Amino acid sequence: MRRAPWTLLLAGATLCAAAHAQQDDGPSAPAENVVAAAAVPDTAAAAEAAPAPPDARADDIAAQEEKLYLDALRALSEGRPDEATGKLERLLEKNSQHAGAWLDLAISHCSLGNESEAERMFEQIETRFDPPPAIRELIAHYRKSGCKGAQVARRAMSFKLGRGYDSNVNQGSSNRFVTVGSGNQLSQVELGPDSLPKGDHFNLLSGDFNQPLGSRGMLLIAQLRALRHSQVDSQDSTSGLLALEKPWNAGAWTGRATAAFGLVRLGGDLYQRQGQLLLRAVPPVALGEATSWALTAGYSGAEYPTRRYYDSHTLDLGSTVAWSAKRATVVLAAGALADQGRASRPGGDRSAWYGSVNLFGALNDKAIGELGISRQSWRSERAYSPGLIDTTRRQNTTQLRASLQVPVGTHSALQLELRRTWNRENIPLFQYDSRAVQFSWRTDNW
């Protein structure tokens, strides 16, 4: 069924605003919803031998037009205004009354720096369609930008500065006494102070840098993070990540591919090197405008220079479903992990499943709240350390997280975050709990 012109226009304006936010805000912007929307398949019925009834032919044409429109929105959201322009022009040749296509074509020209053509189309929209205030406000925003083409190749930076407290920064054991040995040779050992929980205050500084490369949606991502404790400096850490991300499509499938490399320093020494490949795919399944679904597949390799027996290669297969209402979004994720390590690694290879539920919502006109719970369950294939710990390790970690974010000014926000972690295992030595609170200031859109 053909939707009303301004319903389509409002949908297009929402997606264009999301694309603009993605280019300004970096990877935290919800571009997946845009990709998921662009993956709605062509729902026209297959042609039969007998001529289709007039209503069926009309529905078929409408479905083709909507698919072309959604393909154009996808190209625009992924930073390819040149491709979006061609698709939108073909759509207007078929349906000159498609208000959404008029608006998005004007925005595409603006993004390419074609100010005169964009202004001509903005004027046509205002006179032909009498747009509502929200659309007029969006047009005014692009006019004010001057159509310099900055949306296509603009880099984005953000910084975060935080202060917090963690009741167990070293993941110290919840049990002071543990039993070790094998068979009849069992003994109880009292753990030293370094193996017990240590609470401490910490400072956090992080930065994100995103640079679009070309007009095909390629994105260079750089992230840095430094954590410093007031007393337990052995847990001080510094990490860095460099990644390339690229959108892709194959038939009706869409998604993003990412290649990343990262380093972690712990207590002043190089702790970990990690490489990762991640593929995100949106299937051509129509779930409605409020629901999106994606599949993920990842492969990572980790090296520990000071603990080479912990080196590992991990395969991750997962799925994510998001449901959005007017003032809230629910995201469900689940998956499975297969971790292959060195022959000398305690416990050998292992496997896991994981799941999470996250709720994001607007609490009033400005404040944003988040509540989430996650669970991860690891299973090793053999005894952890024969003769010392004969148990095959079973690790279950649950984390509860809540946060409140309040914007301050145009590009900054204050955030209060609470975390509670329970790590339950069948080897008492590794059990631990922690409680953490963190207060942060974040600035975006540099």
Short mmCIF file of C-alpha atoms in Angstrom, two decimals:
data_model
loop_
_atom_site.label_atom_id
_atom_site.label_comp_id
_atom_site.label_asym_id
_atom_site.label_seq_id
_atom_site.Cartn_x
_atom_site.Cartn_y
_atom_site.Cartn_z
CA MET A 1 0.00 0.00 0.00
CA ARG A 2 1.29 3.44 -0.94
CA ARG A 3 1.97 5.62 2.11
CA ALA A 4 0.95 9.28 2.33
CA PRO A 5 3.64 11.59 0.87
CA TRP A 6 4.37 13.39 4.13
CA THR A 7 4.57 10.12 6.03
CA LEU A 8 7.37 9.13 3.67
CA LEU A 9 8.95 12.55 3.93
CA LEU A 10 8.98 12.43 7.72
CA ALA A 11 10.54 8.95 7.58
CA GLY A 12 13.18 10.23 5.18
CA ALA A 13 13.90 13.25 7.36
CA THR A 14 14.38 11.01 10.37
CA LEU A 15 16.87 8.80 8.50
CA CYS A 16 18.74 11.79 7.09
CA ALA A 17 19.02 13.31 10.55
CA ALA A 18 20.35 9.97 11.81
CA ALA A 19 22.92 9.91 9.03
CA HIS A 20 24.02 13.46 9.88
CA ALA A 21 24.29 12.48 13.56
CA GLN A 22 26.37 9.42 12.66
CA GLN A 23 28.89 11.50 10.77
CA ASP A 24 29.14 13.98 13.65
CA ASP A 25 29.01 11.63 16.63
CA GLY A 26 31.02 8.64 15.49
CA PRO A 27 30.30 5.00 16.07
CA SER A 28 27.97 5.63 18.99
CA ALA A 29 25.27 6.97 16.64
CA PRO A 30 22.48 4.38 15.97
CA ALA A 31 23.30 3.82 12.29
CA GLU A 32 22.10 0.19 12.52
CA ASN A 33 18.51 1.28 12.58
CA VAL A 34 19.15 3.13 9.33
CA VAL A 35 20.76 0.06 7.73
CA ALA A 36 17.98 -2.18 9.03
CA ALA A 37 15.34 0.12 7.55
CA ALA A 38 17.17 0.10 4.23
CA ALA A 39 17.07 -3.69 4.12
CA VAL A 40 13.27 -3.96 3.74
CA PRO A 41 12.80 -6.24 0.71
CA ASP A 42 10.80 -5.70 -2.42
CA THR A 43 7.42 -7.14 -1.45
CA ALA A 44 5.89 -7.22 -4.94
CA ALA A 45 4.43 -10.61 -5.85
CA ALA A 46 6.05 -12.65 -8.58
CA ALA A 47 4.55 -12.12 -12.01
CA GLU A 48 2.15 -14.83 -13.15
CA ALA A 49 1.09 -15.90 -16.63
CA ALA A 50 -2.25 -14.09 -16.43
CA PRO A 51 -2.23 -10.26 -16.30
CA ALA A 52 -2.28 -8.91 -12.76
CA PRO A 53 -5.38 -7.02 -11.61
CA PRO A 54 -5.08 -3.22 -11.69
CA ASP A 55 -4.76 -3.00 -7.87
CA ALA A 56 -1.98 -5.61 -7.88
CA ARG A 57 -0.08 -3.71 -10.58
CA ALA A 58 -0.42 -0.50 -8.56
CA ASP A 59 0.88 -2.23 -5.45
CA ASP A 60 3.75 -3.67 -7.48
CA ILE A 61 4.74 -0.22 -8.75
CA ALA A 62 4.46 1.25 -5.24
CA ALA A 63 6.65 -1.50 -3.82
CA GLN A 64 9.30 -0.91 -6.50
CA GLU A 65 9.27 2.81 -5.79
CA GLU A 66 9.59 2.27 -2.06
CA LYS A 67 12.50 -0.13 -2.51
CA LEU A 68 14.28 2.42 -4.72
CA TYR A 69 13.59 5.07 -2.08
CA LEU A 70 14.95 2.92 0.75
CA ASP A 71 18.05 2.06 -1.30
CA ALA A 72 18.65 5.78 -1.75
CA LEU A 73 18.25 6.42 1.98
CA ARG A 74 20.74 3.67 2.70
CA ALA A 75 23.29 5.23 0.34
CA LEU A 76 22.74 8.63 1.94
CA SER A 77 23.08 7.29 5.49
CA GLU A 78 26.30 5.46 4.57
CA GLY A 79 27.96 8.60 3.23
CA ARG A 80 27.36 8.06 -0.52
CA PRO A 81 25.30 11.12 -1.58
CA ASP A 82 26.40 10.76 -5.21
CA GLU A 83 24.80 7.31 -5.43
CA ALA A 84 21.75 8.50 -3.47
CA THR A 85 21.27 11.39 -5.90
CA GLY A 86 21.06 9.07 -8.92
CA LYS A 87 18.51 6.77 -7.25
CA LEU A 88 16.33 9.67 -6.08
CA GLU A 89 16.33 11.26 -9.52
CA ARG A 90 15.14 7.96 -11.05
CA LEU A 91 12.42 7.75 -8.40
CA LEU A 92 11.14 11.25 -9.17
CA GLU A 93 10.98 10.35 -12.87
CA LYS A 94 8.53 7.61 -11.86
CA ASN A 95 6.64 9.60 -9.21
CA SER A 96 7.07 13.36 -9.23
CA GLN A 97 4.77 13.70 -6.18
CA HIS A 98 7.02 11.70 -3.84
CA ALA A 99 7.62 14.40 -1.19
CA GLY A 100 10.23 12.36 0.69
CA ALA A 101 12.32 11.90 -2.46
CA TRP A 102 12.23 15.66 -3.12
CA LEU A 103 13.54 16.39 0.37
CA ASP A 104 16.23 13.73 0.35
CA LEU A 105 17.40 14.70 -3.13
CA ALA A 106 17.76 18.29 -1.94
CA ILE A 107 19.77 17.08 1.07
CA SER A 108 21.96 14.94 -1.23
CA HIS A 109 22.76 17.97 -3.39
CA CYS A 110 23.49 19.96 -0.23
CA SER A 111 25.83 17.23 1.02
CA LEU A 112 27.66 17.30 -2.32
CA GLY A 113 28.10 21.07 -2.08
CA ASN A 114 25.57 21.87 -4.85
CA GLU A 115 24.11 24.81 -2.94
CA SER A 116 22.15 26.41 -5.81
CA GLU A 117 20.46 23.14 -6.81
CA ALA A 118 19.68 22.30 -3.18
CA GLU A 119 18.14 25.75 -2.65
CA ARG A 120 16.04 25.40 -5.81
CA MET A 121 14.63 22.12 -4.53
CA PHE A 122 14.06 23.46 -1.00
CA GLU A 123 11.95 26.26 -2.52
CA GLN A 124 10.00 23.74 -4.62
CA ILE A 125 9.27 21.67 -1.51
CA GLU A 126 8.00 24.71 0.40
CA THR A 127 5.68 25.85 -2.42
CA ARG A 128 4.46 22.48 -3.74
CA PHE A 129 4.01 20.46 -0.55
CA ASP A 130 3.45 23.02 2.26
CA PRO A 131 5.64 21.00 4.68
CA PRO A 132 4.91 20.86 8.42
CA PRO A 133 7.06 22.82 10.93
CA ALA A 134 9.42 19.91 11.61
CA ILE A 135 10.37 19.67 7.93
CA ARG A 136 10.74 23.44 7.58
CA GLU A 137 13.09 23.37 10.58
CA LEU A 138 15.17 20.63 8.94
CA ILE A 139 15.38 22.64 5.71
CA ALA A 140 16.48 25.69 7.69
CA HIS A 141 19.23 23.60 9.31
CA TYR A 142 20.69 22.60 5.93
CA ARG A 143 20.38 26.13 4.58
CA LYS A 144 22.30 27.40 7.58
CA SER A 145 25.06 24.84 6.95
CA GLY A 146 25.82 26.55 3.63
CA CYS A 147 25.90 23.22 1.73
CA LYS A 148 29.69 23.10 1.83
CA GLY A 149 29.71 19.33 1.51
CA ALA A 150 31.08 19.02 5.05
CA GLN A 151 28.66 16.24 5.94
CA VAL A 152 30.41 13.84 3.57
CA ALA A 153 34.01 14.16 4.69
CA ARG A 154 33.80 15.62 8.17
CA ARG A 155 35.91 14.04 10.87
CA ALA A 156 34.51 13.70 14.37
CA MET A 157 36.19 13.60 17.77
CA SER A 158 34.86 13.02 21.27
CA PHE A 159 36.47 12.95 24.70
CA LYS A 160 35.40 11.55 28.05
CA LEU A 161 36.78 12.37 31.49
CA GLY A 162 35.59 10.40 34.50
CA ARG A 163 36.15 9.74 38.18
CA GLY A 164 34.91 6.66 40.01
CA TYR A 165 35.29 3.93 42.60
CA ASP A 166 35.50 0.14 42.19
CA SER A 167 35.23 -2.18 45.19
CA ASN A 168 37.39 -4.84 43.50
CA VAL A 169 39.78 -3.36 40.93
CA ASN A 170 41.99 -6.49 40.86
CA GLN A 171 39.14 -9.06 40.67
CA GLY A 172 40.32 -10.49 43.96
CA SER A 173 38.85 -13.79 45.16
CA SER A 174 35.74 -13.75 47.34
CA ASN A 175 37.20 -16.69 49.31
CA ARG A 176 40.12 -16.19 51.71
CA PHE A 177 40.74 -19.96 52.01
CA VAL A 178 40.88 -22.32 49.02
CA THR A 179 41.52 -26.05 48.68
CA VAL A 180 44.21 -27.32 46.31
CA GLY A 181 45.70 -30.73 45.56
CA SER A 182 44.51 -34.02 44.17
CA GLY A 183 42.96 -37.18 45.57
CA ASN A 184 44.02 -37.66 49.20
CA GLN A 185 46.65 -34.93 48.92
CA LEU A 186 44.37 -31.98 49.60
CA SER A 187 45.34 -28.93 51.58
CA GLN A 188 43.75 -25.64 52.49
CA VAL A 189 45.64 -22.51 51.57
CA GLU A 190 45.10 -18.95 52.82
CA LEU A 191 45.40 -16.39 50.03
CA GLY A 192 47.77 -13.46 50.37
CA PRO A 193 46.64 -9.80 50.32
CA ASP A 194 47.35 -9.41 46.59
CA SER A 195 44.81 -12.14 45.77
CA LEU A 196 42.00 -10.61 47.85
CA PRO A 197 39.67 -7.78 46.72
CA LYS A 198 41.16 -4.29 46.66
CA GLY A 199 38.90 -1.27 46.42
CA ASP A 200 40.23 1.96 44.93
CA HIS A 201 39.29 5.23 43.27
CA PHE A 202 40.19 5.73 39.63
CA ASN A 203 40.39 8.39 36.92
CA LEU A 204 39.40 7.66 33.33
CA LEU A 205 40.29 9.54 30.14
CA SER A 206 39.20 8.33 26.71
CA GLY A 207 39.03 9.72 23.21
CA ASP A 208 37.46 8.67 19.91
CA PHE A 209 38.41 9.86 16.43
CA ASN A 210 36.47 9.05 13.24
CA GLN A 211 37.57 10.03 9.74
CA PRO A 212 35.45 9.22 6.66
CA LEU A 213 37.57 8.03 3.73
CA GLY A 214 36.19 8.85 0.29
CA SER A 215 32.49 8.87 -0.61
CA ARG A 216 31.77 5.13 -0.27
CA GLY A 217 31.19 5.06 3.47
CA MET A 218 34.66 3.84 4.51
CA LEU A 219 35.45 4.98 8.05
CA LEU A 220 38.77 5.14 9.91
CA ILE A 221 38.31 4.73 13.66
CA ALA A 222 40.88 5.42 16.39
CA GLN A 223 40.23 4.99 20.13
CA LEU A 224 42.44 5.64 23.16
CA ARG A 225 41.69 4.90 26.82
CA ALA A 226 43.70 5.48 29.99
CA LEU A 227 42.69 4.26 33.48
CA ARG A 228 44.65 5.34 36.56
CA HIS A 229 44.06 4.25 40.17
CA SER A 230 44.83 6.19 43.31
CA GLN A 231 46.66 3.33 45.06
CA VAL A 232 46.58 0.02 43.13
CA ASP A 233 48.83 1.11 40.26
CA SER A 234 49.36 -2.52 39.18
CA GLN A 235 45.86 -2.28 37.66
CA ASP A 236 46.54 0.93 35.74
CA SER A 237 45.85 0.36 32.06
CA THR A 238 46.25 2.07 28.71
CA SER A 239 44.65 0.79 25.52
CA GLY A 240 44.49 1.84 21.90
CA LEU A 241 42.52 0.61 18.89
CA LEU A 242 42.74 1.35 15.16
CA ALA A 243 40.00 0.09 12.83
CA LEU A 244 38.63 0.36 9.31
CA GLU A 245 34.88 -0.01 8.78
CA LYS A 246 33.10 -0.33 5.44
CA PRO A 247 29.44 -0.76 4.47
CA TRP A 248 28.55 -3.52 2.02
CA ASN A 249 25.55 -4.98 0.25
CA ALA A 250 24.91 -8.25 -1.56
CA GLY A 251 21.52 -8.41 -3.21
CA ALA A 252 18.98 -7.45 -0.58
CA TRP A 253 21.45 -8.05 2.27
CA THR A 254 23.30 -5.10 3.80
CA GLY A 255 25.80 -4.64 6.59
CA ARG A 256 29.21 -3.44 7.69
CA ALA A 257 32.64 -5.10 7.77
CA THR A 258 35.27 -4.08 10.32
CA ALA A 259 38.96 -4.90 10.72
CA ALA A 260 40.63 -3.77 13.95
CA PHE A 261 43.94 -4.00 15.79
CA GLY A 262 44.46 -3.10 19.44
CA LEU A 263 47.08 -2.97 22.20
CA VAL A 264 46.64 -3.04 25.99
CA ARG A 265 49.22 -2.08 28.61
CA LEU A 266 48.65 -3.19 32.20
CA GLY A 267 50.75 -2.01 35.14
CA GLY A 268 53.29 -0.41 32.78
CA ASP A 269 53.89 -3.55 30.66
CA LEU A 270 52.47 -4.64 27.31
CA TYR A 271 49.68 -7.04 28.30
CA GLN A 272 47.81 -7.88 25.10
CA ARG A 273 47.89 -7.57 21.31
CA GLN A 274 44.65 -8.30 19.51
CA GLY A 275 43.42 -8.40 15.92
CA GLN A 276 39.77 -8.72 15.00
CA LEU A 277 37.54 -9.14 11.96
CA LEU A 278 33.82 -8.47 12.38
CA LEU A 279 30.98 -8.86 9.88
CA ARG A 280 27.53 -7.45 10.56
CA ALA A 281 24.69 -8.46 8.22
CA VAL A 282 21.07 -7.31 8.03
CA PRO A 283 18.86 -10.00 6.43
CA PRO A 284 16.15 -9.00 3.91
CA VAL A 285 13.32 -9.67 6.35
CA ALA A 286 10.52 -7.13 6.86
CA LEU A 287 9.87 -6.87 10.61
CA GLY A 288 8.20 -3.46 10.60
CA GLU A 289 9.63 0.01 10.95
CA ALA A 290 10.01 -0.32 14.74
CA THR A 291 12.05 -3.54 14.67
CA SER A 292 15.50 -4.33 13.28
CA TRP A 293 17.47 -7.56 13.21
CA ALA A 294 21.13 -8.20 12.47
CA LEU A 295 23.50 -11.16 12.44
CA THR A 296 27.14 -10.90 13.49
CA ALA A 297 30.22 -13.05 12.93
CA GLY A 298 33.62 -12.25 14.37
CA TYR A 299 37.08 -13.74 14.56
CA SER A 300 39.81 -12.48 16.88
CA GLY A 301 43.32 -13.48 17.82
CA ALA A 302 44.91 -12.39 21.10
CA GLU A 303 48.55 -12.61 22.19
CA TYR A 304 49.80 -12.07 25.76
CA PRO A 305 53.54 -11.27 25.61
CA THR A 306 54.13 -11.97 29.31
CA ARG A 307 51.74 -14.96 29.49
CA ARG A 308 52.04 -16.69 26.13
CA TYR A 309 50.18 -19.77 27.37
CA TYR A 310 47.01 -17.61 27.40
CA ASP A 311 47.20 -16.85 23.63
CA SER A 312 43.88 -17.61 21.96
CA HIS A 313 41.78 -17.54 18.79
CA THR A 314 38.06 -16.91 19.24
CA LEU A 315 35.09 -17.32 16.90
CA ASP A 316 31.95 -15.33 17.78
CA LEU A 317 28.53 -15.91 16.17
CA GLY A 318 25.65 -13.76 17.38
CA SER A 319 22.41 -11.97 16.66
CA THR A 320 20.87 -8.66 17.72
CA VAL A 321 17.24 -7.53 17.71
CA ALA A 322 16.21 -3.95 18.46
CA TRP A 323 12.71 -2.62 19.03
CA SER A 324 12.04 1.13 19.15
CA ALA A 325 9.05 3.01 20.50
CA LYS A 326 8.50 6.76 20.69
CA ARG A 327 10.63 7.33 23.80
CA ALA A 328 12.42 4.02 24.38
CA THR A 329 14.50 1.33 22.65
CA VAL A 330 15.06 -2.27 23.72
CA VAL A 331 18.06 -4.20 22.36
CA LEU A 332 18.40 -7.97 22.77
CA ALA A 333 21.64 -9.78 21.92
CA ALA A 334 22.73 -13.41 22.14
CA GLY A 335 25.49 -15.55 20.74
CA ALA A 336 28.03 -18.31 21.09
CA LEU A 337 31.83 -18.30 21.43
CA ALA A 338 34.45 -20.92 20.62
CA ASP A 339 37.91 -20.17 22.06
CA GLN A 340 40.90 -22.24 20.93
CA GLY A 341 44.06 -21.74 22.98
CA ARG A 342 47.55 -23.15 23.25
CA ALA A 343 48.00 -26.72 24.44
CA SER A 344 49.63 -25.37 27.60
CA ARG A 345 46.76 -23.07 28.51
CA PRO A 346 45.12 -24.07 31.83
CA GLY A 347 41.79 -25.77 31.08
CA GLY A 348 42.51 -26.09 27.34
CA ASP A 349 39.96 -24.92 24.78
CA ARG A 350 36.65 -23.54 25.95
CA SER A 351 33.21 -22.51 24.69
CA ALA A 352 30.59 -20.06 25.86
CA TRP A 353 27.19 -18.52 25.30
CA TYR A 354 26.21 -14.97 26.11
CA GLY A 355 23.11 -12.82 26.21
CA SER A 356 22.11 -9.30 27.12
CA VAL A 357 19.09 -7.03 27.42
CA ASN A 358 19.46 -3.23 27.28
CA LEU A 359 16.76 -0.60 27.66
CA PHE A 360 17.35 3.01 26.57
CA GLY A 361 14.75 5.67 27.24
CA ALA A 362 14.12 9.40 27.47
CA LEU A 363 13.18 10.22 31.07
CA ASN A 364 12.14 13.79 30.27
CA ASP A 365 12.90 16.36 27.60
CA LYS A 366 16.67 16.01 28.15
CA ALA A 367 17.74 13.15 30.44
CA ILE A 368 18.45 9.72 28.95
CA GLY A 369 18.41 6.58 31.07
CA GLU A 370 19.87 3.15 30.39
CA LEU A 371 19.39 -0.15 32.16
CA GLY A 372 21.07 -3.37 31.09
CA ILE A 373 21.84 -6.88 32.23
CA SER A 374 24.28 -9.33 30.61
CA ARG A 375 25.29 -12.93 31.24
CA GLN A 376 28.25 -14.91 29.92
CA SER A 377 28.90 -18.58 30.65
CA TRP A 378 32.26 -20.27 29.83
CA ARG A 379 32.94 -24.03 29.86
CA SER A 380 36.48 -25.44 29.64
CA GLU A 381 37.16 -28.83 28.08
CA ARG A 382 39.49 -30.33 30.71
CA ALA A 383 40.77 -29.97 34.28
CA TYR A 384 42.23 -26.56 35.00
CA SER A 385 45.56 -27.74 36.47
CA PRO A 386 45.90 -31.53 37.00
CA GLY A 387 47.42 -32.38 40.37
CA LEU A 388 46.76 -28.89 41.74
CA ILE A 389 43.19 -28.02 40.67
CA ASP A 390 41.54 -31.09 39.18
CA THR A 391 38.24 -29.35 38.46
CA THR A 392 37.10 -28.51 34.92
CA ARG A 393 36.33 -24.82 35.10
CA ARG A 394 32.75 -23.50 34.77
CA GLN A 395 32.54 -19.70 34.82
CA ASN A 396 29.30 -17.67 34.92
CA THR A 397 29.52 -13.87 34.95
CA THR A 398 26.51 -11.59 35.36
CA GLN A 399 26.64 -7.80 35.18
CA LEU A 400 23.94 -5.26 35.94
CA ARG A 401 24.43 -1.71 34.65
CA ALA A 402 22.43 1.50 35.03
CA SER A 403 23.26 5.00 33.81
CA LEU A 404 21.77 8.47 33.61
CA GLN A 405 22.97 11.01 31.04
CA VAL A 406 22.06 14.70 31.08
CA PRO A 407 23.12 17.04 28.23
CA VAL A 408 24.99 20.19 29.24
CA GLY A 409 25.13 22.79 26.52
CA THR A 410 25.25 21.85 22.83
CA HIS A 411 28.04 19.26 22.65
CA SER A 412 28.55 18.01 26.23
CA ALA A 413 26.83 15.71 28.70
CA LEU A 414 27.19 14.52 32.29
CA GLN A 415 26.78 10.82 33.02
CA LEU A 416 26.35 8.82 36.22
CA GLU A 417 26.93 5.07 35.85
CA LEU A 418 26.50 2.18 38.30
CA ARG A 419 27.79 -1.38 37.73
CA ARG A 420 27.39 -4.57 39.76
CA THR A 421 29.26 -7.74 38.76
CA TRP A 422 28.88 -11.30 40.04
CA ASN A 423 31.42 -13.90 38.89
CA ARG A 424 30.33 -17.36 40.03
CA GLU A 425 32.57 -20.38 39.40
CA ASN A 426 32.97 -23.99 40.46
CA ILE A 427 36.61 -23.19 41.35
CA PRO A 428 36.32 -20.96 44.47
CA LEU A 429 39.71 -19.35 43.80
CA PHE A 430 38.31 -17.42 40.84
CA GLN A 431 35.01 -16.24 42.31
CA TYR A 432 34.70 -12.48 42.77
CA ASP A 433 32.17 -9.66 43.14
CA SER A 434 32.52 -5.97 42.40
CA ARG A 435 30.56 -2.75 42.70
CA ALA A 436 31.52 0.34 40.74
CA VAL A 437 30.25 3.90 40.41
CA GLN A 438 31.52 6.41 37.84
CA PHE A 439 30.74 10.06 37.13
CA SER A 440 31.81 11.37 33.71
CA TRP A 441 31.80 14.43 31.50
CA ARG A 442 31.71 13.86 27.75
CA THR A 443 32.08 16.25 24.85
CA ASP A 444 31.22 15.37 21.23
CA ASN A 445 31.09 16.75 17.69
CA TRP A 446 34.52 18.34 17.57
#
